[in-house]
PDB file of C-alpha atoms in Angstrom:
ATOM      1  CA  UNK A   1     -69.718 -37.398  43.295  1.00 46.00           C
ATOM      2  CA  UNK A   2     -68.927 -40.692  41.952  1.00 44.00           C
ATOM      3  CA  UNK A   3     -66.119 -41.896  40.097  1.00 44.00           C
ATOM      4  CA  UNK A   4     -66.040 -44.566  37.761  1.00 44.00           C
ATOM      5  CA  UNK A   5     -63.368 -47.554  38.516  1.00 44.00           C
ATOM      6  CA  UNK A   6     -63.141 -48.233  34.951  1.00 43.00           C
ATOM      7  CA  UNK A   7     -62.646 -44.714  33.896  1.00 39.00           C
ATOM      8  CA  UNK A   8     -59.070 -44.355  32.126  1.00 40.00           C
ATOM      9  CA  UNK A   9     -58.917 -41.718  29.754  1.00 37.00           C
ATOM     10  CA  UNK A  10     -60.792 -38.633  28.823  1.00 34.00           C
ATOM     11  CA  UNK A  11     -61.566 -37.954  25.112  1.00 37.00           C
ATOM     12  CA  UNK A  12     -61.897 -34.483  24.202  1.00 33.00           C
ATOM     13  CA  UNK A  13     -63.351 -34.190  20.543  1.00 35.00           C
ATOM     14  CA  UNK A  14     -62.299 -30.826  19.064  1.00 36.00           C
ATOM     15  CA  UNK A  15     -64.409 -29.503  16.030  1.00 36.00           C
ATOM     16  CA  UNK A  16     -62.672 -29.726  12.655  1.00 41.00           C
ATOM     17  CA  UNK A  17     -62.528 -26.432  11.740  1.00 37.00           C
ATOM     18  CA  UNK A  18     -61.023 -25.222  14.972  1.00 34.00           C
ATOM     19  CA  UNK A  19     -57.651 -24.065  14.072  1.00 41.00           C
ATOM     20  CA  UNK A  20     -54.582 -23.856  16.320  1.00 39.00           C
ATOM     21  CA  UNK A  21     -53.328 -20.127  16.257  1.00 40.00           C
ATOM     22  CA  UNK A  22     -49.806 -19.833  15.681  1.00 46.00           C
ATOM     23  CA  UNK A  23     -47.523 -16.716  15.755  1.00 47.00           C
ATOM     24  CA  UNK A  24     -46.707 -15.304  12.230  1.00 50.00           C
ATOM     25  CA  UNK A  25     -43.093 -15.887  12.559  1.00 52.00           C
ATOM     26  CA  UNK A  26     -43.830 -19.735  13.587  1.00 46.00           C
ATOM     27  CA  UNK A  27     -46.054 -20.345  10.733  1.00 58.00           C
ATOM     28  CA  UNK A  28     -44.759 -22.669   8.189  1.00 70.00           C
ATOM     29  CA  UNK A  29     -46.282 -22.158   4.363  1.00 81.00           C
ATOM     30  CA  UNK A  30     -45.268 -23.731   1.371  1.00 95.00           C
ATOM     31  CA  UNK A  31     -46.630 -21.265  -0.426  1.00 97.00           C
ATOM     32  CA  UNK A  32     -45.419 -17.692  -1.192  1.00 97.00           C
ATOM     33  CA  UNK A  33     -48.484 -15.861   0.138  1.00 97.00           C
ATOM     34  CA  UNK A  34     -49.684 -17.038   3.553  1.00 95.00           C
ATOM     35  CA  UNK A  35     -53.448 -17.990   2.952  1.00 94.00           C
ATOM     36  CA  UNK A  36     -54.120 -17.579   6.739  1.00 94.00           C
ATOM     37  CA  UNK A  37     -53.803 -13.782   6.451  1.00 93.00           C
ATOM     38  CA  UNK A  38     -56.439 -11.533   5.031  1.00 94.00           C
ATOM     39  CA  UNK A  39     -54.727  -8.857   2.977  1.00 95.00           C
ATOM     40  CA  UNK A  40     -58.099  -7.409   1.543  1.00 93.00           C
ATOM     41  CA  UNK A  41     -56.889  -7.629  -2.079  1.00 92.00           C
ATOM     42  CA  UNK A  42     -60.148  -8.075  -4.242  1.00 90.00           C
ATOM     43  CA  UNK A  43     -60.632  -8.871  -7.699  1.00 88.00           C
ATOM     44  CA  UNK A  44     -60.893  -5.349  -9.957  1.00 93.00           C
ATOM     45  CA  UNK A  45     -61.306  -5.241 -13.709  1.00 94.00           C
ATOM     46  CA  UNK A  46     -58.000  -3.223 -13.600  1.00 95.00           C
ATOM     47  CA  UNK A  47     -55.986  -5.458 -11.508  1.00 96.00           C
ATOM     48  CA  UNK A  48     -57.491  -8.754 -12.590  1.00 96.00           C
ATOM     49  CA  UNK A  49     -54.360 -10.378 -13.956  1.00 97.00           C
ATOM     50  CA  UNK A  50     -52.571  -9.449 -10.833  1.00 98.00           C
ATOM     51  CA  UNK A  51     -55.046 -10.966  -8.700  1.00 97.00           C
ATOM     52  CA  UNK A  52     -55.298 -13.832 -10.576  1.00 97.00           C
ATOM     53  CA  UNK A  53     -51.100 -14.353 -10.297  1.00 98.00           C
ATOM     54  CA  UNK A  54     -51.716 -13.407  -6.277  1.00 98.00           C
ATOM     55  CA  UNK A  55     -54.172 -16.067  -6.240  1.00 97.00           C
ATOM     56  CA  UNK A  56     -51.727 -19.016  -7.764  1.00 98.00           C
ATOM     57  CA  UNK A  57     -49.041 -17.356  -5.418  1.00 98.00           C
ATOM     58  CA  UNK A  58     -51.227 -18.092  -2.346  1.00 97.00           C
ATOM     59  CA  UNK A  59     -53.171 -21.031  -3.070  1.00 96.00           C
ATOM     60  CA  UNK A  60     -51.481 -23.241  -6.003  1.00 97.00           C
ATOM     61  CA  UNK A  61     -47.867 -22.858  -6.278  1.00 98.00           C
ATOM     62  CA  UNK A  62     -45.773 -24.920  -3.937  1.00 98.00           C
ATOM     63  CA  UNK A  63     -42.191 -24.470  -2.728  1.00 96.00           C
ATOM     64  CA  UNK A  64     -40.162 -27.658  -3.762  1.00 94.00           C
ATOM     65  CA  UNK A  65     -42.090 -28.048  -6.876  1.00 96.00           C
ATOM     66  CA  UNK A  66     -42.824 -24.625  -8.590  1.00 97.00           C
ATOM     67  CA  UNK A  67     -39.863 -22.771  -7.202  1.00 95.00           C
ATOM     68  CA  UNK A  68     -39.057 -21.333 -10.705  1.00 93.00           C
ATOM     69  CA  UNK A  69     -42.794 -20.489 -11.352  1.00 96.00           C
ATOM     70  CA  UNK A  70     -42.859 -18.881  -7.915  1.00 97.00           C
ATOM     71  CA  UNK A  71     -39.624 -16.587  -8.444  1.00 94.00           C
ATOM     72  CA  UNK A  72     -41.215 -15.194 -11.984  1.00 94.00           C
ATOM     73  CA  UNK A  73     -44.486 -14.795 -11.009  1.00 97.00           C
ATOM     74  CA  UNK A  74     -43.233 -12.895  -7.952  1.00 96.00           C
ATOM     75  CA  UNK A  75     -41.485 -10.369 -10.351  1.00 94.00           C
ATOM     76  CA  UNK A  76     -44.471 -10.215 -12.748  1.00 95.00           C
ATOM     77  CA  UNK A  77     -46.747  -9.360  -9.913  1.00 97.00           C
ATOM     78  CA  UNK A  78     -44.509  -6.442  -8.390  1.00 95.00           C
ATOM     79  CA  UNK A  79     -44.418  -5.289 -12.079  1.00 95.00           C
ATOM     80  CA  UNK A  80     -48.317  -5.399 -12.657  1.00 97.00           C
ATOM     81  CA  UNK A  81     -48.899  -3.774  -8.807  1.00 98.00           C
ATOM     82  CA  UNK A  82     -46.268  -0.856  -9.644  1.00 96.00           C
ATOM     83  CA  UNK A  83     -48.369  -0.172 -12.973  1.00 96.00           C
ATOM     84  CA  UNK A  84     -51.475  -0.178 -11.401  1.00 97.00           C
ATOM     85  CA  UNK A  85     -50.019   2.245  -8.924  1.00 98.00           C
ATOM     86  CA  UNK A  86     -48.623   4.543 -11.283  1.00 97.00           C
ATOM     87  CA  UNK A  87     -51.787   4.407 -13.622  1.00 96.00           C
ATOM     88  CA  UNK A  88     -54.160   4.993 -10.635  1.00 96.00           C
ATOM     89  CA  UNK A  89     -51.864   7.536  -8.793  1.00 96.00           C
ATOM     90  CA  UNK A  90     -50.777   9.441 -12.118  1.00 92.00           C
ATOM     91  CA  UNK A  91     -47.094   9.138 -10.846  1.00 94.00           C
ATOM     92  CA  UNK A  92     -45.888  11.728 -13.644  1.00 90.00           C
ATOM     93  CA  UNK A  93     -42.182  11.283 -12.896  1.00 94.00           C
ATOM     94  CA  UNK A  94     -42.315   7.637 -14.103  1.00 95.00           C
ATOM     95  CA  UNK A  95     -41.109   7.526 -18.024  1.00 94.00           C
ATOM     96  CA  UNK A  96     -42.005   4.599 -20.066  1.00 90.00           C
ATOM     97  CA  UNK A  97     -38.680   3.456 -20.814  1.00 93.00           C
ATOM     98  CA  UNK A  98     -37.896   3.407 -17.101  1.00 94.00           C
ATOM     99  CA  UNK A  99     -36.680  -0.088 -15.656  1.00 90.00           C
ATOM    100  CA  UNK A 100     -38.293  -1.758 -12.969  1.00 88.00           C
ATOM    101  CA  UNK A 101     -36.106  -0.290 -10.128  1.00 86.00           C
ATOM    102  CA  UNK A 102     -36.427   3.180 -11.406  1.00 90.00           C
ATOM    103  CA  UNK A 103     -40.296   2.915 -11.260  1.00 93.00           C
ATOM    104  CA  UNK A 104     -40.193   1.166  -7.865  1.00 91.00           C
ATOM    105  CA  UNK A 105     -38.441   3.976  -6.218  1.00 90.00           C
ATOM    106  CA  UNK A 106     -40.331   6.806  -8.081  1.00 95.00           C
ATOM    107  CA  UNK A 107     -43.295   4.796  -6.382  1.00 96.00           C
ATOM    108  CA  UNK A 108     -41.817   4.506  -3.187  1.00 95.00           C
ATOM    109  CA  UNK A 109     -41.231   8.291  -3.066  1.00 94.00           C
ATOM    110  CA  UNK A 110     -44.361   9.002  -4.066  1.00 97.00           C
ATOM    111  CA  UNK A 111     -46.093   6.595  -1.229  1.00 97.00           C
ATOM    112  CA  UNK A 112     -43.643   8.361   1.157  1.00 97.00           C
ATOM    113  CA  UNK A 113     -44.600  12.085  -0.278  1.00 96.00           C
ATOM    114  CA  UNK A 114     -48.427  10.853   0.269  1.00 96.00           C
ATOM    115  CA  UNK A 115     -47.967   9.467   3.890  1.00 95.00           C
ATOM    116  CA  UNK A 116     -48.844   5.990   2.450  1.00 96.00           C
ATOM    117  CA  UNK A 117     -45.767   4.466   3.979  1.00 96.00           C
ATOM    118  CA  UNK A 118     -43.371   5.248   6.922  1.00 94.00           C
ATOM    119  CA  UNK A 119     -40.013   6.513   6.765  1.00 94.00           C
ATOM    120  CA  UNK A 120     -38.705   3.634   8.095  1.00 92.00           C
ATOM    121  CA  UNK A 121     -40.133   1.537   5.459  1.00 93.00           C
ATOM    122  CA  UNK A 122     -39.108   3.519   2.673  1.00 93.00           C
ATOM    123  CA  UNK A 123     -35.473   3.489   3.988  1.00 88.00           C
ATOM    124  CA  UNK A 124     -35.861  -0.637   3.950  1.00 84.00           C
ATOM    125  CA  UNK A 125     -37.166  -0.678   0.599  1.00 87.00           C
ATOM    126  CA  UNK A 126     -34.818   1.830  -0.851  1.00 81.00           C
ATOM    127  CA  UNK A 127     -32.635  -1.298  -0.956  1.00 71.00           C
ATOM    128  CA  UNK A 128     -34.420  -2.652  -3.742  1.00 64.00           C
ATOM    129  CA  UNK A 129     -32.323  -0.494  -6.605  1.00 60.00           C
ATOM    130  CA  UNK A 130     -29.383  -1.520  -4.897  1.00 60.00           C
ATOM    131  CA  UNK A 131     -28.008  -4.645  -6.825  1.00 47.00           C
ATOM    132  CA  UNK A 132     -25.553  -5.788  -4.087  1.00 45.00           C
ATOM    133  CA  UNK A 133     -28.471  -6.380  -1.698  1.00 56.00           C
ATOM    134  CA  UNK A 134     -30.535  -9.585  -1.616  1.00 53.00           C
ATOM    135  CA  UNK A 135     -33.405  -7.442  -2.209  1.00 59.00           C
ATOM    136  CA  UNK A 136     -32.984  -6.063  -5.757  1.00 72.00           C
ATOM    137  CA  UNK A 137     -34.359  -5.470  -8.830  1.00 74.00           C
ATOM    138  CA  UNK A 138     -31.188  -7.132 -10.491  1.00 77.00           C
ATOM    139  CA  UNK A 139     -32.091 -10.626  -8.318  1.00 79.00           C
ATOM    140  CA  UNK A 140     -35.273 -10.434  -9.584  1.00 80.00           C
ATOM    141  CA  UNK A 141     -34.458  -9.857 -13.368  1.00 80.00           C
ATOM    142  CA  UNK A 142     -31.812 -12.849 -12.876  1.00 82.00           C
ATOM    143  CA  UNK A 143     -34.744 -15.141 -11.683  1.00 83.00           C
ATOM    144  CA  UNK A 144     -36.513 -14.608 -14.964  1.00 84.00           C
ATOM    145  CA  UNK A 145     -33.418 -14.314 -17.493  1.00 84.00           C
ATOM    146  CA  UNK A 146     -30.267 -16.340 -15.768  1.00 84.00           C
ATOM    147  CA  UNK A 147     -30.009 -19.816 -16.710  1.00 87.00           C
ATOM    148  CA  UNK A 148     -27.756 -20.170 -13.614  1.00 86.00           C
ATOM    149  CA  UNK A 149     -29.709 -18.322 -11.006  1.00 85.00           C
ATOM    150  CA  UNK A 150     -31.829 -20.643  -9.050  1.00 85.00           C
ATOM    151  CA  UNK A 151     -34.276 -19.407  -6.624  1.00 85.00           C
ATOM    152  CA  UNK A 152     -34.565 -20.366  -3.101  1.00 88.00           C
ATOM    153  CA  UNK A 153     -37.479 -20.660  -1.223  1.00 91.00           C
ATOM    154  CA  UNK A 154     -36.051 -18.980   1.592  1.00 91.00           C
ATOM    155  CA  UNK A 155     -34.770 -16.041  -0.155  1.00 88.00           C
ATOM    156  CA  UNK A 156     -38.373 -15.463  -2.070  1.00 92.00           C
ATOM    157  CA  UNK A 157     -40.228 -15.689   1.339  1.00 93.00           C
ATOM    158  CA  UNK A 158     -37.739 -13.077   2.861  1.00 88.00           C
ATOM    159  CA  UNK A 159     -38.382 -11.156  -0.480  1.00 89.00           C
ATOM    160  CA  UNK A 160     -42.110 -11.183  -0.145  1.00 94.00           C
ATOM    161  CA  UNK A 161     -42.054 -10.383   3.561  1.00 92.00           C
ATOM    162  CA  UNK A 162     -40.239  -7.429   2.672  1.00 89.00           C
ATOM    163  CA  UNK A 163     -42.477  -6.298  -0.360  1.00 93.00           C
ATOM    164  CA  UNK A 164     -46.001  -7.332   0.603  1.00 95.00           C
ATOM    165  CA  UNK A 165     -46.967  -4.188   2.249  1.00 96.00           C
ATOM    166  CA  UNK A 166     -45.793  -2.475  -0.677  1.00 96.00           C
ATOM    167  CA  UNK A 167     -47.481  -4.602  -3.200  1.00 97.00           C
ATOM    168  CA  UNK A 168     -50.721  -4.358  -1.381  1.00 98.00           C
ATOM    169  CA  UNK A 169     -50.966  -0.772  -1.409  1.00 98.00           C
ATOM    170  CA  UNK A 170     -49.929  -0.630  -5.007  1.00 98.00           C
ATOM    171  CA  UNK A 171     -53.143  -3.196  -6.049  1.00 98.00           C
ATOM    172  CA  UNK A 172     -55.260  -1.270  -3.428  1.00 96.00           C
ATOM    173  CA  UNK A 173     -55.066   2.340  -4.819  1.00 93.00           C
TER     174      UNK A 173
END
């Protein structure tokens, strides 16, 4: 074997489409919904508006530039997802005048009864109705209706990480 004396470096050329794998916790993202995860959400006639919002939150709206839009659309997406679940699964305990938190908890109870979520996740999501927790319907309402309540990308990402499984189940029924 011969070695060339002027040989200094070896360049390894990687294809452009080869992406570095990172663990989910170390992945930095500037959108609410990560684009490197396939959630299995497909456009359907009855969820078209929700999937349009989903795509905006996944690909178009960036933290630091669209924080208010992201916070409002997260609330709208959650509401549309809950309404879809109620209609498709005929959750009869929901009344027309129920507020978001009440609908959320009735859908949550239905999911638990139907074994769509495990009890541990159910307990974590029950915090949503409590207005003193970071993850609450009250917080989401403030994002929409309060002039002095400003969204934080860290808070929104935390809310999404907690709610994403619930939203996906609601949209896929």
